[in-house]
Amino acid sequence: MTGRGLALTAALALLTAGAGGCAGFTPLYAEKGVVEKLGHTQIDVADGRLAFLMRQSLEDALARDRQEAPQYRLAITFAEHRYPRGLRLNDTATSYELDVDVNYTLVDLKTGAVLMQKYTPVTVTYAATNQPYAGIIAQEDSQNRAAQQAAQLIKTDVATFFAGQQ
């Protein structure tokens, strides 16, 4: 066997040995009851465009079952900050950064107990433009992306919490 073939065989042996260490791994959503609990979670968030987008993204992410009464309430508050980044020669921004500080609380509706409270920061950027319509579209797109990113982070935190209760 050549040196190259020997190196390839050794690399394959190492990869196979490392894959054996994954035994016992259970995917988060394979835990019994996690998906059902996510689907029975009511989303409470304030009014406004970003709040609407966040509610919509979370209801999609959690697969909210509207046929069943909710067992949990996820109350969300957030603060939205927009910062100019980069400057042109005429002192106008070349891009903007949208920072959203999301605070959320998971409450058991039967007992009223607070099950978890967390804070999640979300940051997205978008290009600035001299065209007014394009600027509005870019700003709205940044809110869409921030809402989707926050929804995925919250979903993961809540699912992890539910899986830990098993």
XYZ file of N, CA and C in Angstrom:
498
model
N 0.847 -1.175 0.000
C 0.000 0.000 0.000
C 0.892 1.239 0.000
N 0.533 2.232 -0.784
C 1.344 3.438 -0.893
C 1.123 4.326 0.319
N 1.955 5.310 0.461
C 1.825 6.250 1.575
C 0.512 7.009 1.525
N 0.090 7.340 0.296
C -1.171 8.075 0.135
C -2.366 7.203 0.521
N -2.341 5.937 0.096
C -3.416 5.001 0.433
C -3.474 4.735 1.920
N -2.300 4.660 2.554
C -2.230 4.437 3.997
C -2.811 5.637 4.747
N -2.497 6.831 4.289
C -3.026 8.043 4.924
C -4.545 8.112 4.779
N -5.047 7.725 3.609
C -6.489 7.733 3.375
C -7.190 6.720 4.272
N -6.596 5.536 4.414
C -7.166 4.504 5.278
C -7.179 4.972 6.736
N -6.108 5.613 7.181
C -6.032 6.111 8.552
C -7.064 7.204 8.795
N -7.249 8.096 7.824
C -8.236 9.174 7.959
C -9.646 8.605 8.039
N -9.929 7.600 7.211
C -11.245 6.956 7.243
C -11.489 6.267 8.574
N -10.478 5.633 9.132
C -10.610 4.966 10.427
C -10.915 5.976 11.527
N -10.249 7.121 11.480
C -10.505 8.169 12.477
C -11.924 8.724 12.360
N -12.391 8.957 11.140
C -13.749 9.458 10.941
C -14.784 8.463 11.433
N -14.574 7.184 11.165
C -15.507 6.147 11.605
C -15.528 6.056 13.117
N -14.376 6.153 13.746
C -14.299 6.094 15.206
C -15.000 7.293 15.828
N -14.849 8.463 15.226
C -15.506 9.662 15.750
C -17.006 9.605 15.622
N -17.518 8.990 14.566
C -18.961 8.898 14.370
C -19.604 7.995 15.408
N -18.840 7.043 15.934
C -19.377 6.156 16.952
C -19.701 6.894 18.237
N -19.069 8.031 18.465
C -19.329 8.818 19.665
C -20.690 9.488 19.664
N -21.393 9.461 18.542
C -22.702 10.096 18.448
C -23.821 9.179 18.926
N -23.489 7.973 19.296
C -24.518 7.049 19.781
C -25.145 7.642 21.035
N -26.442 7.537 21.147
C -27.137 8.079 22.299
C -27.634 9.491 22.086
N -27.278 10.092 20.982
C -27.769 11.439 20.667
C -29.234 11.356 20.283
N -30.055 12.198 20.887
C -31.471 12.234 20.559
C -31.806 13.622 20.045
N -32.370 13.736 18.851
C -32.765 15.048 18.341
C -33.772 15.719 19.290
N -33.674 17.020 19.400
C -34.522 17.779 20.313
C -36.004 17.512 20.092
N -36.437 17.480 18.834
C -37.857 17.331 18.549
C -38.329 15.887 18.612
N -37.399 14.943 18.879
C -37.798 13.554 19.059
C -38.282 13.314 20.490
N -37.981 14.258 21.386
C -38.433 14.136 22.766
C -39.959 14.179 22.797
N -40.546 13.234 23.485
C -42.000 13.127 23.529
C -42.618 14.371 24.147
N -43.591 14.941 23.467
C -44.347 16.063 23.991
C -43.825 17.435 23.623
N -42.603 17.547 23.136
C -42.036 18.863 22.836
C -42.833 19.554 21.732
N -43.087 18.845 20.644
C -43.810 19.442 19.516
C -45.225 19.829 19.929
N -45.904 18.976 20.720
C -47.267 19.278 21.159
C -47.294 20.519 22.054
N -46.324 20.608 22.966
C -46.278 21.770 23.855
C -46.009 23.052 23.069
N -45.121 22.971 22.079
C -44.865 24.143 21.247
C -46.145 24.573 20.540
N -46.926 23.616 20.052
C -48.163 23.909 19.330
C -49.269 24.449 20.211
N -49.136 24.273 21.521
C -50.148 24.762 22.465
C -49.676 26.014 23.197
N -48.835 26.783 22.525
C -48.289 28.004 23.126
C -48.876 29.229 22.441
N -49.505 30.077 23.225
C -50.107 31.332 22.746
C -49.022 32.405 22.725
N -49.007 33.203 21.694
C -48.004 34.266 21.537
C -48.648 35.610 21.866
N -48.073 36.322 22.826
C -48.526 37.670 23.169
C -47.384 38.646 22.908
N -47.621 39.571 21.997
C -46.614 40.573 21.673
C -47.341 41.883 21.386
N -46.673 42.995 21.623
C -47.281 44.320 21.451
C -47.673 44.576 19.996
N -48.234 45.732 19.763
C -48.641 46.120 18.416
C -47.478 46.747 17.656
N -47.630 46.811 16.358
C -46.622 47.411 15.502
C -46.187 46.436 14.423
N -45.483 46.943 13.441
C -45.079 46.116 12.301
C -44.142 44.993 12.724
N -43.094 45.309 13.471
C -42.150 44.284 13.907
C -42.834 43.275 14.829
N -43.726 43.738 15.684
C -44.461 42.835 16.578
C -45.329 41.878 15.773
N -46.008 42.391 14.760
C -46.834 41.546 13.895
C -45.980 40.490 13.207
N -44.840 40.909 12.659
C -43.945 39.975 11.976
C -43.406 38.920 12.934
N -43.088 39.342 14.153
C -42.565 38.409 15.139
C -43.630 37.385 15.539
N -44.855 37.855 15.763
C -45.957 36.945 16.103
C -46.184 35.943 14.974
N -46.227 36.439 13.759
C -46.453 35.581 12.596
C -45.334 34.546 12.451
N -44.093 34.964 12.587
C -42.952 34.052 12.478
C -42.964 33.014 13.592
N -43.305 33.439 14.807
C -43.341 32.499 15.930
C -44.484 31.503 15.811
N -45.655 31.971 15.384
C -46.768 31.035 15.220
C -46.443 29.998 14.144
N -45.746 30.410 13.095
C -45.305 29.455 12.077
C -44.247 28.511 12.645
N -43.266 29.068 13.362
C -42.168 28.262 13.897
C -42.659 27.249 14.936
N -43.611 27.656 15.769
C -44.116 26.769 16.814
C -45.246 25.875 16.328
N -45.701 26.093 15.101
C -46.823 25.328 14.536
C -48.030 25.417 15.462
N -48.410 26.637 15.775
C -49.522 26.922 16.695
C -50.794 26.237 16.229
N -51.404 25.417 17.127
C -52.647 24.707 16.851
C -53.806 25.548 17.382
N -54.510 26.204 16.491
C -55.606 27.088 16.898
C -56.880 26.325 17.262
N -56.921 25.016 16.991
C -58.097 24.207 17.320
C -58.129 23.840 18.809
N -56.971 23.899 19.462
C -56.847 23.530 20.874
C -56.624 24.776 21.721
N -57.101 24.698 22.963
C -56.881 25.795 23.912
C -55.395 25.831 24.279
N -54.813 27.018 24.365
C -53.388 27.097 24.703
C -53.133 26.662 26.153
N -51.986 26.039 26.375
C -51.572 25.631 27.718
C -50.486 26.563 28.260
N -49.820 27.265 27.347
C -48.725 28.151 27.721
C -48.897 29.495 27.017
N -48.312 30.523 27.632
C -48.323 31.843 27.009
C -46.883 32.325 26.924
N -46.519 32.795 25.759
C -45.195 33.345 25.529
C -45.369 34.852 25.349
N -45.024 35.607 26.385
C -45.148 37.067 26.357
C -43.824 37.663 25.901
N -43.889 38.507 24.874
C -42.676 39.049 24.264
C -42.710 40.568 24.272
N -41.629 41.156 24.711
C -41.422 42.601 24.595
C -40.079 42.794 23.894
N -39.933 43.906 23.228
C -38.680 44.157 22.528
C -38.446 45.648 22.383
N -37.192 45.966 22.163
C -36.786 47.337 21.865
C -36.010 47.297 20.558
N -36.373 48.183 19.654
C -35.781 48.226 18.320
C -34.906 49.476 18.214
N -33.652 49.284 17.793
C -32.710 50.399 17.636
C -32.071 50.311 16.248
N -31.953 51.443 15.593
C -31.375 51.489 14.252
C -30.162 52.435 14.295
N -29.010 51.934 13.818
C -27.777 52.718 13.860
C -27.194 52.850 12.459
N -26.783 54.064 12.059
C -26.107 54.219 10.763
C -24.687 53.672 10.866
N -24.243 53.011 9.803
C -22.890 52.441 9.767
C -22.220 52.866 8.467
N -20.979 53.242 8.535
C -20.231 53.669 7.360
C -20.723 55.014 6.865
N -19.813 55.847 6.472
C -20.205 57.175 5.995
C -19.636 57.435 4.604
N -20.476 58.072 3.800
C -20.018 58.563 2.495
C -19.364 59.925 2.690
N -18.866 60.486 1.609
C -18.238 61.808 1.693
C -19.224 62.883 2.124
N -20.510 62.698 1.821
C -21.512 63.702 2.194
C -22.140 63.409 3.566
N -21.501 62.588 4.367
C -21.937 62.245 5.733
C -23.276 61.514 5.791
N -23.611 60.761 4.771
C -24.797 59.899 4.839
C -24.331 58.450 5.020
N -25.146 57.663 5.650
C -24.785 56.284 5.964
C -24.771 55.411 4.708
N -23.843 54.467 4.668
C -23.804 53.498 3.570
C -24.629 52.260 3.915
N -24.832 52.039 5.204
C -25.655 50.918 5.655
C -26.200 51.225 7.044
N -27.141 50.410 7.464
C -27.731 50.550 8.787
C -27.700 49.217 9.495
N -27.656 49.285 10.807
C -27.711 48.100 11.646
C -28.996 48.179 12.455
N -29.790 47.125 12.407
C -31.021 47.048 13.189
C -30.769 46.090 14.349
N -30.797 46.620 15.562
C -30.640 45.812 16.774
C -31.997 45.692 17.440
N -32.399 44.460 17.732
C -33.658 44.212 18.425
C -33.342 43.440 19.696
N -33.654 44.029 20.832
C -33.479 43.377 22.129
C -34.806 42.732 22.500
N -34.853 41.404 22.500
C -36.088 40.661 22.719
C -36.067 40.043 24.109
N -37.079 40.346 24.904
C -37.284 39.727 26.209
C -38.545 38.887 26.126
N -38.490 37.668 26.632
C -39.684 36.835 26.577
C -39.831 36.004 27.842
N -41.086 35.730 28.158
C -41.445 34.992 29.357
C -42.425 33.895 28.972
N -42.165 32.681 29.415
C -43.053 31.544 29.190
C -43.816 31.284 30.474
N -45.158 31.293 30.371
C -46.021 31.136 31.540
C -46.932 29.931 31.335
N -47.076 29.129 32.390
C -48.035 28.020 32.393
C -49.400 28.624 32.680
N -50.349 28.487 31.762
C -51.656 29.127 31.925
C -52.504 28.479 33.017
N -52.260 27.206 33.354
C -53.030 26.537 34.416
C -52.658 27.062 35.789
N -51.355 27.208 36.030
C -50.891 27.598 37.360
C -50.502 29.071 37.443
N -50.243 29.691 36.316
C -49.773 31.072 36.314
C -48.286 31.184 36.629
N -47.614 30.032 36.751
C -46.189 30.034 37.087
C -45.347 30.474 35.894
N -44.342 31.283 36.186
C -43.381 31.684 35.159
C -42.380 30.537 35.020
N -42.345 29.935 33.847
C -41.483 28.781 33.608
C -40.086 29.188 33.161
N -40.008 30.245 32.386
C -38.695 30.739 31.955
C -38.787 32.195 31.541
N -37.696 32.915 31.747
C -37.554 34.300 31.296
C -36.200 34.400 30.629
N -36.161 34.975 29.443
C -34.903 35.074 28.720
C -34.823 36.380 27.945
N -33.589 36.683 27.568
C -33.277 37.844 26.741
C -32.498 37.343 25.538
N -32.869 37.800 24.355
C -32.160 37.423 23.135
C -31.933 38.661 22.282
N -30.678 38.987 22.003
C -30.406 40.095 21.082
C -30.371 39.592 19.638
N -30.885 40.381 18.732
C -30.877 40.055 17.304
C -30.338 41.275 16.561
N -29.412 41.037 15.630
C -28.834 42.127 14.846
C -28.850 41.757 13.368
N -29.361 42.644 12.548
C -29.316 42.488 11.099
C -28.863 43.821 10.500
N -28.322 43.775 9.301
C -27.886 44.998 8.627
C -28.550 45.091 7.259
N -28.588 46.293 6.745
C -29.108 46.499 5.393
C -28.440 47.723 4.779
N -28.368 47.706 3.459
C -27.702 48.776 2.725
C -28.587 50.010 2.649
N -27.966 51.161 2.732
C -28.674 52.431 2.556
C -28.665 52.776 1.068
N -29.668 53.487 0.647
C -29.752 53.875 -0.758
C -30.309 55.282 -0.862
N -30.039 55.925 -1.974
C -30.589 57.257 -2.209
C -32.001 57.202 -2.763
N -32.421 56.036 -3.200
C -33.772 55.869 -3.753
C -34.758 55.654 -2.599
N -35.742 56.531 -2.415
C -36.655 56.423 -1.268
C -37.397 55.082 -1.192
N -37.935 54.613 -2.299
C -38.692 53.363 -2.270
C -37.785 52.183 -1.922
N -36.602 52.148 -2.511
C -35.649 51.074 -2.228
C -35.216 51.103 -0.759
N -35.089 52.288 -0.196
C -34.732 52.428 1.218
C -35.812 51.873 2.130
N -37.076 52.136 1.793
C -38.195 51.614 2.588
C -38.226 50.093 2.509
N -38.043 49.548 1.313
C -38.050 48.100 1.121
C -36.913 47.450 1.907
N -35.717 48.049 1.870
C -34.570 47.506 2.603
C -34.829 47.516 4.107
N -35.427 48.597 4.606
C -35.738 48.698 6.029
C -36.779 47.651 6.427
N -37.817 47.479 5.619
C -38.851 46.483 5.913
C -38.278 45.066 5.851
N -37.394 44.816 4.886
C -36.759 43.508 4.790
C -35.921 43.212 6.033
N -35.262 44.230 6.571
C -34.456 44.015 7.783
C -35.361 43.625 8.953
N -36.553 44.210 9.029
C -37.492 43.827 10.086
C -37.973 42.389 9.895
N -38.229 41.995 8.660
C -38.626 40.609 8.377
C -37.542 39.642 8.838
N -36.308 39.930 8.467
C -35.204 39.042 8.831
C -34.983 38.995 10.338
N -35.113 40.155 11.006
C -34.951 40.190 12.461
C -36.048 39.370 13.146
N -37.282 39.489 12.672
C -38.394 38.733 13.255
C -38.198 37.231 13.067
N -37.762 36.828 11.887
C -37.533 35.399 11.632
C -36.381 34.858 12.473
N -35.329 35.640 12.593
C -34.184 35.205 13.396
C -34.583 35.090 14.869
N -35.315 36.084 15.380
C -35.768 36.039 16.777
C -36.682 34.840 17.003
N -37.586 34.574 16.062
C -38.514 33.447 16.200
C -37.760 32.129 16.292
N -36.730 31.951 15.476
C -35.962 30.700 15.519
C -35.200 30.556 16.831
N -34.634 31.639 17.329
C -33.915 31.590 18.596
C -34.864 31.281 19.753
N -36.017 31.919 19.762
C -37.003 31.686 20.815
C -37.520 30.253 20.741
N -37.827 29.792 19.539
C -38.311 28.417 19.372
C -37.304 27.422 19.941
N -36.037 27.601 19.645
C -35.005 26.689 20.136
C -34.929 26.726 21.655
N -34.979 27.923 22.236
C -34.923 28.047 23.712
C -36.130 27.361 24.369
N -37.316 27.622 23.841
C -38.530 27.052 24.432
C -38.562 25.528 24.251
N -38.177 25.039 23.066
C -38.142 23.598 22.826
C -37.124 22.924 23.750
N -35.982 23.560 23.965
C -34.975 23.021 24.865
C -35.517 22.964 26.288
N -36.245 23.980 26.686
C -36.860 23.988 28.012
C -37.857 22.836 28.148
N -38.751 22.691 27.171
C -39.737 21.615 27.219
C -39.065 20.240 27.227
N -38.002 20.074 26.441
C -37.291 18.786 26.405
C -36.637 18.487 27.761
N -36.180 19.532 28.437
C -35.567 19.349 29.753
C -36.561 18.983 30.835
N -37.839 19.241 30.605
C -38.877 18.898 31.585
C -39.201 17.413 31.571
N -38.811 16.717 30.503
C -39.155 15.286 30.370
C -38.503 14.474 31.457
